[in-house]
Amino acid sequence: MHPASLIGQVLDQKYRIESQLGQGGMGAVYVATHLGTKRPVALKVIIPQYMAYSEFVERFRREAEAAGRLCHPNVVNVTDFGFATLGTDKLAYLVMEYLSGSTLGSLLKENKKLPLDLIVDIVEQICLA
């Protein structure tokens, strides 16, 4: 299953996948809508090929568990974890609060040199997390 083919699908009867935010080596992250609350969420999914490898699935589960224990204003909130089936593919997914805005990477691309007070503020927020 290609990550783009998930767009428009409903996962676990709870999350409608709207668009893809990014993709890494093991999976992809999407903007989805929680059908019960109509709130946007970020939904991370393991690429189906990796579901056959228990070590990848276990690593993903541990990531969800560890992230779910964190509670800090500077750390994204994890709200759900589970397994779902789409067609013949079984997927593991992790649901996080959706934060709109830009990334530090895009800020640095737009501004090659940041003011010192902004750099200190960013580093302080990272350290607090």
mmCIF file of C-alpha atoms in Angstrom:
data_model
loop_
_atom_site.group_PDB
_atom_site.id
_atom_site.type_symbol
_atom_site.label_atom_id
_atom_site.label_comp_id
_atom_site.label_asym_id
_atom_site.label_seq_id
_atom_site.Cartn_x
_atom_site.Cartn_y
_atom_site.Cartn_z
ATOM 1 C CA MET A 1 0.000 0.000 0.000
ATOM 2 C CA HIS A 2 1.437 3.360 -1.039
ATOM 3 C CA PRO A 3 1.171 6.066 1.682
ATOM 4 C CA ALA A 4 -0.761 8.400 -0.636
ATOM 5 C CA SER A 5 -3.424 5.699 -1.074
ATOM 6 C CA LEU A 6 -4.452 6.190 2.561
ATOM 7 C CA ILE A 7 -5.815 9.667 1.859
ATOM 8 C CA GLY A 8 -9.614 9.601 2.133
ATOM 9 C CA GLN A 9 -9.619 6.305 4.044
ATOM 10 C CA VAL A 10 -11.186 5.900 7.498
ATOM 11 C CA LEU A 11 -8.860 4.199 9.943
ATOM 12 C CA ASP A 12 -10.252 2.109 12.801
ATOM 13 C CA GLN A 13 -13.706 3.688 12.298
ATOM 14 C CA LYS A 14 -12.371 6.796 14.081
ATOM 15 C CA TYR A 15 -9.986 8.769 11.886
ATOM 16 C CA ARG A 16 -10.519 10.042 8.326
ATOM 17 C CA ILE A 17 -7.143 10.644 6.674
ATOM 18 C CA GLU A 18 -7.110 14.035 4.952
ATOM 19 C CA SER A 19 -3.573 14.673 3.687
ATOM 20 C CA GLN A 20 0.006 13.560 4.086
ATOM 21 C CA LEU A 21 2.361 15.744 6.145
ATOM 22 C CA GLY A 22 5.565 13.777 5.702
ATOM 23 C CA GLN A 23 7.197 10.418 5.253
ATOM 24 C CA GLY A 24 10.164 8.690 6.857
ATOM 25 C CA GLY A 25 11.869 5.350 6.531
ATOM 26 C CA MET A 26 9.325 3.374 8.563
ATOM 27 C CA GLY A 27 6.097 5.260 7.994
ATOM 28 C CA ALA A 28 4.192 8.381 7.162
ATOM 29 C CA VAL A 29 2.411 11.135 9.080
ATOM 30 C CA TYR A 30 -0.990 12.474 8.041
ATOM 31 C CA VAL A 31 -3.487 15.104 9.033
ATOM 32 C CA ALA A 32 -6.671 13.243 9.938
ATOM 33 C CA THR A 33 -10.031 14.163 11.404
ATOM 34 C CA HIS A 34 -11.239 12.414 14.554
ATOM 35 C CA LEU A 35 -14.791 11.528 13.512
ATOM 36 C CA GLY A 36 -16.245 11.774 17.024
ATOM 37 C CA THR A 37 -14.941 15.245 17.863
ATOM 38 C CA LYS A 38 -14.288 16.610 14.345
ATOM 39 C CA ARG A 39 -10.874 17.736 15.586
ATOM 40 C CA PRO A 40 -7.796 17.554 13.382
ATOM 41 C CA VAL A 41 -5.097 15.162 14.601
ATOM 42 C CA ALA A 42 -1.681 14.060 13.401
ATOM 43 C CA LEU A 43 -1.716 10.349 12.625
ATOM 44 C CA LYS A 44 1.506 8.367 12.229
ATOM 45 C CA VAL A 45 1.270 5.008 10.450
ATOM 46 C CA ILE A 46 3.854 2.252 9.962
ATOM 47 C CA ILE A 47 4.282 1.391 6.280
ATOM 48 C CA PRO A 48 2.483 -1.977 5.817
ATOM 49 C CA GLN A 49 5.635 -3.790 4.623
ATOM 50 C CA TYR A 50 7.159 -3.294 8.090
ATOM 51 C CA MET A 51 4.199 -4.846 9.917
ATOM 52 C CA ALA A 52 5.704 -8.261 9.108
ATOM 53 C CA TYR A 53 8.709 -7.436 11.319
ATOM 54 C CA SER A 54 7.768 -7.742 14.970
ATOM 55 C CA GLU A 55 10.768 -5.659 16.056
ATOM 56 C CA PHE A 56 9.494 -2.646 14.072
ATOM 57 C CA VAL A 57 5.990 -3.017 15.464
ATOM 58 C CA GLU A 58 7.341 -3.373 19.013
ATOM 59 C CA ARG A 59 9.566 -0.311 18.567
ATOM 60 C CA PHE A 60 6.571 1.684 17.354
ATOM 61 C CA ARG A 61 4.483 0.470 20.318
ATOM 62 C CA ARG A 62 7.243 1.499 22.748
ATOM 63 C CA GLU A 63 7.427 4.917 21.059
ATOM 64 C CA ALA A 64 3.669 5.352 21.576
ATOM 65 C CA GLU A 65 3.865 4.223 25.191
ATOM 66 C CA ALA A 66 6.826 6.471 26.039
ATOM 67 C CA ALA A 67 5.345 9.488 24.264
ATOM 68 C CA GLY A 68 1.981 8.890 25.921
ATOM 69 C CA ARG A 69 3.570 9.234 29.361
ATOM 70 C CA LEU A 70 4.991 12.673 28.585
ATOM 71 C CA CYS A 71 2.967 15.674 29.647
ATOM 72 C CA HIS A 72 4.536 19.070 28.988
ATOM 73 C CA PRO A 73 3.414 22.169 27.052
ATOM 74 C CA ASN A 74 6.505 21.849 24.795
ATOM 75 C CA VAL A 75 5.908 18.177 23.909
ATOM 76 C CA VAL A 76 3.211 17.018 21.519
ATOM 77 C CA ASN A 77 0.395 15.110 23.263
ATOM 78 C CA VAL A 78 -0.152 11.476 22.192
ATOM 79 C CA THR A 79 -3.843 10.561 22.395
ATOM 80 C CA ASP A 80 -4.230 7.097 20.875
ATOM 81 C CA PHE A 81 -2.409 4.021 19.604
ATOM 82 C CA GLY A 82 -3.788 0.971 17.908
ATOM 83 C CA PHE A 83 -3.919 -1.488 15.058
ATOM 84 C CA ALA A 84 -6.315 -1.305 12.133
ATOM 85 C CA THR A 85 -6.998 -3.168 8.915
ATOM 86 C CA LEU A 86 -7.480 -1.451 5.565
ATOM 87 C CA GLY A 87 -8.328 -3.933 2.862
ATOM 88 C CA THR A 88 -5.824 -6.730 3.386
ATOM 89 C CA ASP A 89 -3.217 -4.522 5.068
ATOM 90 C CA LYS A 90 -2.781 -4.372 8.826
ATOM 91 C CA LEU A 91 -1.464 -1.044 10.107
ATOM 92 C CA ALA A 92 -0.155 0.214 13.433
ATOM 93 C CA TYR A 93 -0.957 3.847 14.126
ATOM 94 C CA LEU A 94 -0.163 6.559 16.646
ATOM 95 C CA VAL A 95 -2.378 9.627 17.095
ATOM 96 C CA MET A 96 -1.041 12.963 18.317
ATOM 97 C CA GLU A 97 -2.433 16.437 18.693
ATOM 98 C CA TYR A 98 -2.140 18.357 15.428
ATOM 99 C CA LEU A 99 -0.070 21.511 15.673
ATOM 100 C CA SER A 100 -0.227 23.924 12.766
ATOM 101 C CA GLY A 101 2.679 26.199 12.046
ATOM 102 C CA SER A 102 6.129 25.945 10.628
ATOM 103 C CA THR A 103 9.087 23.776 11.480
ATOM 104 C CA LEU A 104 12.445 24.973 12.724
ATOM 105 C CA GLY A 105 13.891 23.689 9.448
ATOM 106 C CA SER A 106 11.589 25.866 7.353
ATOM 107 C CA LEU A 107 12.291 28.881 9.599
ATOM 108 C CA LEU A 108 16.025 28.392 9.028
ATOM 109 C CA LYS A 109 15.534 28.031 5.265
ATOM 110 C CA GLU A 110 13.655 31.349 5.146
ATOM 111 C CA ASN A 111 16.038 33.158 7.514
ATOM 112 C CA LYS A 112 19.678 32.159 7.156
ATOM 113 C CA LYS A 113 20.561 34.146 10.273
ATOM 114 C CA LEU A 114 18.216 34.353 13.264
ATOM 115 C CA PRO A 115 18.359 37.058 15.956
ATOM 116 C CA LEU A 116 20.167 35.919 19.108
ATOM 117 C CA ASP A 117 17.125 36.464 21.361
ATOM 118 C CA LEU A 118 15.034 34.171 19.123
ATOM 119 C CA ILE A 119 17.763 31.504 19.148
ATOM 120 C CA VAL A 120 17.935 31.647 22.959
ATOM 121 C CA ASP A 121 14.121 31.381 23.193
ATOM 122 C CA ILE A 122 14.017 28.359 20.859
ATOM 123 C CA VAL A 123 16.858 26.544 22.660
ATOM 124 C CA GLU A 124 15.254 27.273 26.047
ATOM 125 C CA GLN A 125 11.923 25.813 24.910
ATOM 126 C CA ILE A 126 13.676 22.705 23.556
ATOM 127 C CA CYS A 127 15.552 22.242 26.836
ATOM 128 C CA LEU A 128 12.345 22.642 28.851
ATOM 129 C CA ALA A 129 10.741 19.857 26.814
#
